[in-house]
mmCIF file of C-alpha atoms in Angstrom:
data_model
loop_
_atom_site.group_PDB
_atom_site.id
_atom_site.type_symbol
_atom_site.label_atom_id
_atom_site.label_comp_id
_atom_site.label_asym_id
_atom_site.label_seq_id
_atom_site.Cartn_x
_atom_site.Cartn_y
_atom_site.Cartn_z
ATOM 1 C CA MET R 210 49.605 47.861 32.295
ATOM 2 C CA SER R 211 49.641 49.619 35.716
ATOM 3 C CA ASP R 212 52.895 49.123 37.777
ATOM 4 C CA SER R 213 50.421 46.998 40.771
ATOM 5 C CA ILE R 214 49.431 44.101 37.945
ATOM 6 C CA ASN R 215 52.269 43.950 37.095
ATOM 7 C CA ASP R 216 53.952 43.752 40.274
ATOM 8 C CA THR R 217 50.663 40.628 40.653
ATOM 9 C CA PHE R 218 51.613 38.457 37.696
ATOM 10 C CA GLU R 219 55.298 38.651 39.663
ATOM 11 C CA GLN R 220 54.005 37.609 41.945
ATOM 12 C CA LEU R 221 51.993 34.935 40.982
ATOM 13 C CA ASP R 222 55.338 33.425 38.504
ATOM 14 C CA ASN R 223 56.925 33.008 41.836
ATOM 15 C CA LEU R 224 54.849 30.377 43.688
ATOM 16 C CA VAL R 225 54.819 26.785 44.659
ATOM 17 C CA ILE R 226 53.642 24.812 42.003
ATOM 18 C CA GLU R 227 51.613 22.707 43.074
ATOM 19 C CA PRO R 228 50.018 19.312 41.241
ATOM 20 C CA CYS R 229 46.384 20.623 41.238
ATOM 21 C CA LEU R 230 45.530 17.202 39.766
ATOM 22 C CA GLU R 231 46.566 15.758 42.834
ATOM 23 C CA ILE R 232 45.076 18.398 45.241
ATOM 24 C CA HIS R 233 41.140 19.227 43.892
ATOM 25 C CA GLU R 234 37.973 20.205 46.025
ATOM 26 C CA PHE R 235 36.642 17.219 43.350
ATOM 27 C CA GLU R 236 35.868 14.644 45.859
ATOM 28 C CA GLU R 237 32.208 13.022 45.962
ATOM 29 C CA SER R 238 33.706 9.676 47.033
ATOM 30 C CA SER R 239 35.092 11.601 50.051
ATOM 31 C CA PRO R 240 31.420 13.696 50.923
ATOM 32 C CA LYS R 241 32.266 15.839 54.177
ATOM 33 C CA ALA R 242 32.782 15.120 57.112
ATOM 34 C CA SER R 243 31.227 15.492 59.667
ATOM 35 C CA PHE R 244 33.757 17.449 63.234
ATOM 36 C CA ASN R 245 32.935 19.266 65.186
ATOM 37 C CA GLY R 246 36.543 20.210 66.820
ATOM 38 C CA LEU R 247 39.582 21.889 65.487
ATOM 39 C CA LEU R 248 41.129 22.228 62.311
ATOM 40 C CA LYS R 249 44.439 20.531 63.624
ATOM 41 C CA ASP R 250 42.416 17.294 64.054
ATOM 42 C CA ALA R 251 39.998 17.432 60.908
ATOM 43 C CA PRO R 252 40.073 14.849 58.429
ATOM 44 C CA ARG R 253 41.755 15.826 55.500
ATOM 45 C CA ALA R 254 40.224 13.061 53.448
ATOM 46 C CA ASN R 255 38.776 16.308 52.123
ATOM 47 C CA THR R 256 38.489 19.969 52.361
ATOM 48 C CA SER R 257 34.632 20.942 52.217
ATOM 49 C CA VAL R 258 35.337 19.771 55.866
ATOM 50 C CA LEU R 259 35.960 23.383 57.035
ATOM 51 C CA ASN R 260 32.949 24.914 54.578
ATOM 52 C CA ALA R 261 31.307 27.039 57.648
ATOM 53 C CA LEU R 262 35.707 28.704 58.739
ATOM 54 C CA SER R 263 35.416 29.088 55.247
ATOM 55 C CA GLN R 264 32.617 30.913 54.372
ATOM 56 C CA GLN R 265 33.659 33.569 57.786
ATOM 57 C CA LEU R 266 36.709 34.008 55.928
ATOM 58 C CA ILE R 267 35.589 34.740 52.209
ATOM 59 C CA TYR R 268 33.045 37.293 54.617
ATOM 60 C CA GLN R 269 35.817 38.949 55.865
ATOM 61 C CA ILE R 270 37.518 39.776 53.023
ATOM 62 C CA ASN R 271 35.263 40.897 51.345
ATOM 63 C CA LEU R 272 34.358 43.882 54.082
ATOM 64 C CA ILE R 273 37.887 44.068 53.925
ATOM 65 C CA VAL R 274 38.012 44.938 49.982
ATOM 66 C CA PRO R 275 34.628 45.361 49.174
ATOM 67 C CA ASP R 276 33.134 43.296 46.033
ATOM 68 C CA ALA R 277 36.654 41.799 45.692
ATOM 69 C CA LEU R 278 35.395 38.666 45.797
ATOM 70 C CA VAL R 279 32.359 37.723 44.092
ATOM 71 C CA SER R 280 30.391 34.136 42.875
ATOM 72 C CA PHE R 281 29.979 33.597 39.445
ATOM 73 C CA ASP R 282 28.046 30.282 40.835
ATOM 74 C CA ASP R 283 25.832 31.922 39.290
ATOM 75 C CA LEU R 284 27.790 30.823 34.989
ATOM 76 C CA ASP R 285 27.394 27.164 33.636
ATOM 77 C CA VAL R 286 29.868 25.999 35.798
ATOM 78 C CA GLU R 287 30.367 22.561 37.460
ATOM 79 C CA LEU R 288 31.496 22.884 41.415
ATOM 80 C CA GLY R 289 33.356 20.796 43.109
ATOM 81 C CA ASP R 290 32.047 20.203 46.488
ATOM 82 C CA ALA R 291 34.250 22.619 47.842
ATOM 83 C CA ALA R 292 35.317 25.016 45.048
ATOM 84 C CA TYR R 293 34.454 28.084 46.719
ATOM 85 C CA PRO R 294 32.657 30.329 43.129
ATOM 86 C CA PHE R 295 34.710 32.936 43.575
ATOM 87 C CA LEU R 296 36.365 35.528 41.447
ATOM 88 C CA PRO R 297 37.538 39.259 41.150
ATOM 89 C CA PRO R 298 34.517 41.155 38.550
ATOM 90 C CA ALA R 299 36.513 41.380 36.160
ATOM 91 C CA ALA R 300 37.972 38.062 36.082
ATOM 92 C CA LYS R 301 34.152 36.825 35.936
ATOM 93 C CA LEU R 302 33.005 38.446 32.850
ATOM 94 C CA GLY R 303 36.021 36.478 31.283
ATOM 95 C CA LEU R 304 35.163 33.600 32.400
ATOM 96 C CA LYS R 305 31.590 34.176 31.298
ATOM 97 C CA LYS R 306 32.292 35.525 27.857
ATOM 98 C CA ALA R 307 34.632 32.243 27.374
ATOM 99 C CA ILE R 308 31.777 30.357 28.096
ATOM 100 C CA GLU R 309 29.073 31.467 26.068
ATOM 101 C CA LYS R 310 31.551 31.433 23.489
ATOM 102 C CA ARG R 311 32.179 27.550 23.669
ATOM 103 C CA GLY R 312 28.054 27.415 24.856
ATOM 104 C CA ARG R 313 29.298 24.026 27.134
ATOM 105 C CA LYS R 314 29.391 23.626 31.150
ATOM 106 C CA LEU R 315 32.947 24.277 32.494
ATOM 107 C CA VAL R 316 34.501 21.927 35.054
ATOM 108 C CA VAL R 317 35.637 23.928 37.774
ATOM 109 C CA ASN R 318 37.971 21.156 40.330
ATOM 110 C CA SER R 319 39.250 23.899 42.203
ATOM 111 C CA ALA R 320 38.949 27.645 41.863
ATOM 112 C CA TYR R 321 39.160 29.992 45.179
ATOM 113 C CA ARG R 322 40.618 27.888 48.580
ATOM 114 C CA THR R 323 40.159 29.737 52.148
ATOM 115 C CA LEU R 324 43.215 30.303 54.141
ATOM 116 C CA ALA R 325 41.987 27.549 56.554
ATOM 117 C CA GLN R 326 41.843 25.026 53.156
ATOM 118 C CA GLN R 327 44.959 25.601 51.872
ATOM 119 C CA MET R 328 46.066 25.343 56.191
ATOM 120 C CA LEU R 329 44.094 21.370 55.659
ATOM 121 C CA LEU R 330 46.294 20.272 52.872
ATOM 122 C CA PHE R 331 49.359 21.728 54.261
ATOM 123 C CA ASN R 332 48.688 19.475 57.459
ATOM 124 C CA ALA R 333 48.209 16.709 55.409
ATOM 125 C CA LYS R 334 51.948 17.232 53.291
ATOM 126 C CA LYS R 335 53.344 18.188 57.085
ATOM 127 C CA MET R 336 52.317 13.858 58.742
ATOM 128 C CA GLY R 337 53.219 12.788 55.064
ATOM 129 C CA GLU R 338 49.828 12.028 53.990
ATOM 130 C CA ASN R 339 50.710 14.220 50.392
ATOM 131 C CA PRO R 340 54.010 13.895 48.858
ATOM 132 C CA ASN R 341 53.276 16.497 46.559
ATOM 133 C CA PRO R 342 54.698 19.784 46.898
ATOM 134 C CA VAL R 343 51.890 21.994 48.621
ATOM 135 C CA ALA R 344 52.082 25.757 49.354
ATOM 136 C CA ALA R 345 51.783 27.301 52.964
ATOM 137 C CA PRO R 346 48.871 29.135 54.034
ATOM 138 C CA GLY R 347 48.836 32.934 51.463
ATOM 139 C CA LYS R 348 51.604 31.129 49.099
ATOM 140 C CA SER R 349 49.663 29.513 47.006
ATOM 141 C CA ASN R 350 48.107 32.116 43.902
ATOM 142 C CA HIS R 351 44.458 29.441 44.869
ATOM 143 C CA GLN R 352 44.825 32.491 47.513
ATOM 144 C CA SER R 353 45.408 34.861 45.299
ATOM 145 C CA GLY R 354 41.359 34.957 44.137
ATOM 146 C CA LEU R 355 43.356 34.479 40.411
ATOM 147 C CA ALA R 356 43.721 31.425 40.168
ATOM 148 C CA LEU R 357 41.888 27.727 39.005
ATOM 149 C CA ASP R 358 41.291 24.584 38.380
ATOM 150 C CA ILE R 359 39.604 22.805 35.234
ATOM 151 C CA ASP R 360 38.696 19.643 33.249
ATOM 152 C CA ASP R 361 39.585 20.017 29.635
ATOM 153 C CA ARG R 362 42.166 22.707 29.813
ATOM 154 C CA ASP R 363 43.643 22.810 26.228
ATOM 155 C CA GLY R 364 40.430 22.834 25.109
ATOM 156 C CA TRP R 365 39.040 25.635 26.640
ATOM 157 C CA LEU R 366 42.998 28.081 26.138
ATOM 158 C CA PRO R 367 41.198 28.688 22.587
ATOM 159 C CA PHE R 368 38.126 30.237 24.175
ATOM 160 C CA LEU R 369 39.857 32.502 27.770
ATOM 161 C CA GLN R 370 41.688 34.362 24.531
ATOM 162 C CA GLY R 371 41.482 37.918 24.918
ATOM 163 C CA THR R 372 39.655 37.426 28.120
ATOM 164 C CA GLY R 373 42.437 37.938 31.112
ATOM 165 C CA TRP R 374 43.140 33.766 31.424
ATOM 166 C CA GLU R 375 46.183 32.015 31.094
ATOM 167 C CA PRO R 376 47.604 28.910 31.653
ATOM 168 C CA LEU R 377 50.150 27.755 34.090
ATOM 169 C CA ALA R 378 53.018 26.653 32.219
ATOM 170 C CA GLY R 379 53.940 23.307 34.252
ATOM 171 C CA ASP R 380 50.381 22.447 35.941
ATOM 172 C CA PRO R 381 48.107 20.620 33.142
ATOM 173 C CA PRO R 382 44.512 22.581 34.483
ATOM 174 C CA HIS R 383 46.031 25.254 36.230
ATOM 175 C CA ILE R 384 44.809 29.122 34.333
ATOM 176 C CA ASP R 385 44.811 32.521 36.102
ATOM 177 C CA TYR R 386 43.389 35.485 35.517
ATOM 178 C CA ARG R 387 45.734 38.444 34.594
ATOM 179 C CA GLY R 388 44.034 40.811 32.751
ATOM 180 C CA GLN R 389 42.588 44.117 34.367
ATOM 181 C CA GLY R 390 41.031 44.523 37.275
ATOM 182 C CA ALA R 391 43.673 41.640 38.743
ATOM 183 C CA ARG R 392 44.544 42.131 42.207
ATOM 184 C CA ASP R 393 46.666 39.777 44.695
ATOM 185 C CA LEU R 394 44.346 38.537 47.646
ATOM 186 C CA ARG R 395 46.513 36.778 49.247
ATOM 187 C CA LYS R 396 47.589 39.014 51.832
ATOM 188 C CA GLU R 397 44.320 40.074 52.736
ATOM 189 C CA THR R 398 43.319 36.653 53.420
ATOM 190 C CA ILE R 399 45.595 36.164 56.067
ATOM 191 C CA LEU R 400 44.721 39.662 57.005
ATOM 192 C CA ALA R 401 40.635 38.140 57.245
ATOM 193 C CA PHE R 402 41.489 35.442 59.133
ATOM 194 C CA GLN R 403 43.763 37.407 62.329
ATOM 195 C CA GLN R 404 40.873 40.003 61.917
ATOM 196 C CA LEU R 405 38.282 37.147 62.511
ATOM 197 C CA TRP R 406 40.705 35.663 65.153
ATOM 198 C CA ASN R 407 41.249 38.868 67.146
ATOM 199 C CA LYS R 408 37.558 39.455 67.170
ATOM 200 C CA ASN R 409 36.597 35.493 68.545
ATOM 201 C CA HIS R 410 40.081 36.236 71.283
ATOM 202 C CA PRO R 411 39.700 39.442 72.472
ATOM 203 C CA ASN R 412 42.649 38.784 75.010
ATOM 204 C CA GLU R 413 44.739 36.311 72.639
ATOM 205 C CA LYS R 414 45.095 39.028 70.203
ATOM 206 C CA ILE R 415 47.408 38.313 66.632
ATOM 207 C CA GLY R 416 49.279 40.818 64.800
ATOM 208 C CA GLU R 417 46.938 41.376 61.425
ATOM 209 C CA ASP R 418 49.644 41.759 59.225
ATOM 210 C CA GLY R 419 48.402 40.151 56.322
ATOM 211 C CA ASP R 420 52.030 38.279 56.620
ATOM 212 C CA TRP R 421 51.986 34.314 57.919
ATOM 213 C CA GLY R 422 54.242 33.882 60.917
ATOM 214 C CA PRO R 423 54.045 30.730 63.554
ATOM 215 C CA LYS R 424 51.302 32.200 65.984
ATOM 216 C CA THR R 425 48.999 33.035 63.235
ATOM 217 C CA GLU R 426 50.018 29.248 62.092
ATOM 218 C CA SER R 427 49.140 28.207 65.723
ATOM 219 C CA ALA R 428 45.915 30.708 65.733
ATOM 220 C CA LEU R 429 44.760 28.781 62.237
ATOM 221 C CA ASN R 430 45.350 25.475 63.614
ATOM 222 C CA ARG R 431 43.428 26.367 66.871
ATOM 223 C CA SER R 432 40.106 26.938 65.402
ATOM 224 C CA PRO R 433 36.988 25.809 64.589
ATOM 225 C CA ALA R 434 35.954 24.032 61.829
ATOM 226 C CA THR R 435 31.970 24.879 62.454
ATOM 227 C CA GLY R 436 33.469 28.743 62.049
ATOM 228 C CA PHE R 437 33.696 31.116 64.995
ATOM 229 C CA ASP R 438 31.029 32.725 67.283
ATOM 230 C CA ILE R 439 31.515 35.731 66.616
ATOM 231 C CA ALA R 440 31.270 36.011 62.846
ATOM 232 C CA PRO R 441 31.421 38.632 60.285
ATOM 233 C CA TRP R 442 28.589 38.600 59.109
ATOM 234 C CA ASP R 443 26.612 39.431 62.981
ATOM 235 C CA SER R 444 27.381 43.400 62.164
ATOM 236 C CA THR R 445 26.459 42.826 58.121
ATOM 237 C CA PRO R 446 24.208 40.121 57.660
ATOM 238 C CA ARG R 447 24.319 38.185 54.653
ATOM 239 C CA ILE R 448 22.072 37.982 51.958
ATOM 240 C CA LEU R 449 21.151 33.562 52.843
ATOM 241 C CA ARG R 450 20.307 31.670 49.417
ATOM 242 C CA LEU R 451 20.675 27.921 47.838
ATOM 243 C CA SER R 452 24.354 28.162 47.463
ATOM 244 C CA ARG R 453 27.186 25.939 45.763
ATOM 245 C CA PRO R 454 28.717 25.383 48.194
ATOM 246 C CA LEU R 455 25.547 25.834 49.959
ATOM 247 C CA MET R 456 25.666 28.524 53.144
ATOM 248 C CA GLU R 457 26.538 27.215 56.337
ATOM 249 C CA GLY R 458 26.625 29.365 59.338
ATOM 250 C CA SER R 459 24.025 30.666 63.099
ATOM 251 C CA ASP R 460 22.246 32.638 61.078
ATOM 252 C CA VAL R 461 21.437 30.283 58.356
ATOM 253 C CA ARG R 462 20.331 28.538 61.832
ATOM 254 C CA LYS R 463 18.606 30.847 63.323
ATOM 255 C CA LEU R 464 17.242 31.178 60.311
ATOM 256 C CA GLN R 465 16.010 28.167 60.339
ATOM 257 C CA GLU R 466 14.889 27.956 63.294
ATOM 258 C CA LYS R 467 12.665 30.401 62.601
ATOM 259 C CA LEU R 468 10.851 28.646 59.873
ATOM 260 C CA LYS R 469 10.199 25.569 62.128
ATOM 261 C CA ALA R 470 8.426 27.222 64.193
ATOM 262 C CA ALA R 471 6.426 29.576 62.326
ATOM 263 C CA GLY R 472 4.532 25.903 61.212
ATOM 264 C CA PHE R 473 7.340 25.322 57.612
ATOM 265 C CA ALA R 474 8.811 21.415 56.994
ATOM 266 C CA ILE R 475 12.480 21.947 58.935
ATOM 267 C CA SER R 476 13.051 18.649 60.360
ATOM 268 C CA VAL R 477 16.277 19.851 61.969
ATOM 269 C CA ALA R 478 18.541 23.351 62.187
ATOM 270 C CA ASP R 479 20.846 21.974 61.708
ATOM 271 C CA GLY R 480 22.661 25.368 60.435
ATOM 272 C CA VAL R 481 22.787 24.588 56.466
ATOM 273 C CA PHE R 482 21.186 26.343 53.704
ATOM 274 C CA GLY R 483 20.080 23.633 51.102
ATOM 275 C CA ALA R 484 16.674 22.723 49.157
ATOM 276 C CA LYS R 485 14.239 22.021 52.440
ATOM 277 C CA THR R 486 15.177 25.291 53.831
ATOM 278 C CA ASP R 487 14.680 26.877 49.665
ATOM 279 C CA THR R 488 11.900 25.953 49.168
ATOM 280 C CA ALA R 489 10.500 26.767 53.467
ATOM 281 C CA ILE R 490 12.030 30.417 52.856
ATOM 282 C CA LYS R 491 10.101 30.339 49.837
ATOM 283 C CA GLU R 492 6.301 29.255 50.897
ATOM 284 C CA PHE R 493 7.279 32.098 53.821
ATOM 285 C CA GLN R 494 8.102 35.054 51.538
ATOM 286 C CA LYS R 495 5.003 33.738 49.213
ATOM 287 C CA GLN R 496 2.833 33.846 52.168
ATOM 288 C CA LYS R 497 4.242 37.568 53.253
ATOM 289 C CA ASN R 498 3.001 38.981 49.634
ATOM 290 C CA LEU R 499 7.261 38.999 48.753
ATOM 291 C CA ILE R 500 9.202 39.015 45.551
ATOM 292 C CA ALA R 501 9.439 34.217 46.164
ATOM 293 C CA ASP R 502 13.104 34.196 45.047
ATOM 294 C CA GLY R 503 14.526 32.585 47.983
ATOM 295 C CA LEU R 504 16.493 35.412 48.815
ATOM 296 C CA VAL R 505 16.744 36.267 52.334
ATOM 297 C CA GLY R 506 17.336 39.436 52.675
ATOM 298 C CA PRO R 507 17.140 42.891 54.686
ATOM 299 C CA LYS R 508 13.312 43.012 54.737
ATOM 300 C CA THR R 509 12.502 38.919 54.522
ATOM 301 C CA LEU R 510 14.345 38.571 57.774
ATOM 302 C CA GLU R 511 12.327 41.642 58.681
ATOM 303 C CA LEU R 512 8.770 40.504 58.684
ATOM 304 C CA ILE R 513 10.494 36.786 59.330
ATOM 305 C CA ALA R 514 11.965 38.179 63.335
#
C-alpha cells in the first residue's frame, strides 16, 4: 500500500467522530426551505437549503482534480434530499459490486458533505441546537469524499468485504473507503471554496491554501445559499440532467428561460432541473432529431441558443 494512501487513512482515523445517526441529509419530514439569504442566516433544519451553493463547490473540486468525485446516483441507491452521491471512481466501483452482490437497494443517509453543509451543521452546534460533536468545516471525513452513512450497516458489511469499504468504529451507520484510489479531498474541499469566493470577490480575496481559518470561515458564512453569481461552470459548462439531488443554478434557469421562450411547458424558470424541465428538453431533442436522453450537452445547448 502506498505512503499516500496510508497517510489518508491516518488522517481519517484522527477525525472528530460525529454521531451520524444525528447528522444526516435524509429529512423527509423537513422539505427544502425557500431561502435566498446568506449561509450564516440559513435555517438549519436541513442542509438541502444550500443545494445551489453546494453544487457549485462540488463542480469546483472537479476542476481542481478532474474526476475526483463521480456521481453514483445511477446505482441502486436511495438518497436523502441533500445526500450528494459523489465518490472517487474506485470507491464507486467497490460500492457497485457490493450492491450487485446483495441484490438490494442501498439507503444512503449521508455521503459527500460540502464545506457549506458542514458549516451549517457547525453553526447549529455553536448555537446550542445540537448537543452532539460536530467537526469543524473541512475536518469531517464526509469532506474527504470517502465516507458514507448507510442504513443496515451490519447487514451490508459481509457484501462490502473485499471492496475497499470498511466500518468506522464508534459510529454505527458509517463506512469509509480505504481501498486503492482513495484520496482525502478535505484540502481540495476548502480550496474549492476559496477559489470560488475570490472569483466573485476580487477586492476581498482570501488565501487559496486549502487551510481552514478565520477569514475562510467568515467568507463562507457570508456566502449566498443560492450560489455565487460567477459559477465554476460559466467557463466550463456542466452537463445538465435530471439527477439526485436536483441540479440547481443560473445555468438551469437560463435553459428554462430558453425552453419557455420556445413554447415548451415551463411554467416558472426557477433554476431547478426537475421532471418538467427533463420532459421539455427531451421534447426539444426529439424535434431537433437528437438522442432524447435529457442530457443537456454542447450540441443541445448550441441548438437551443
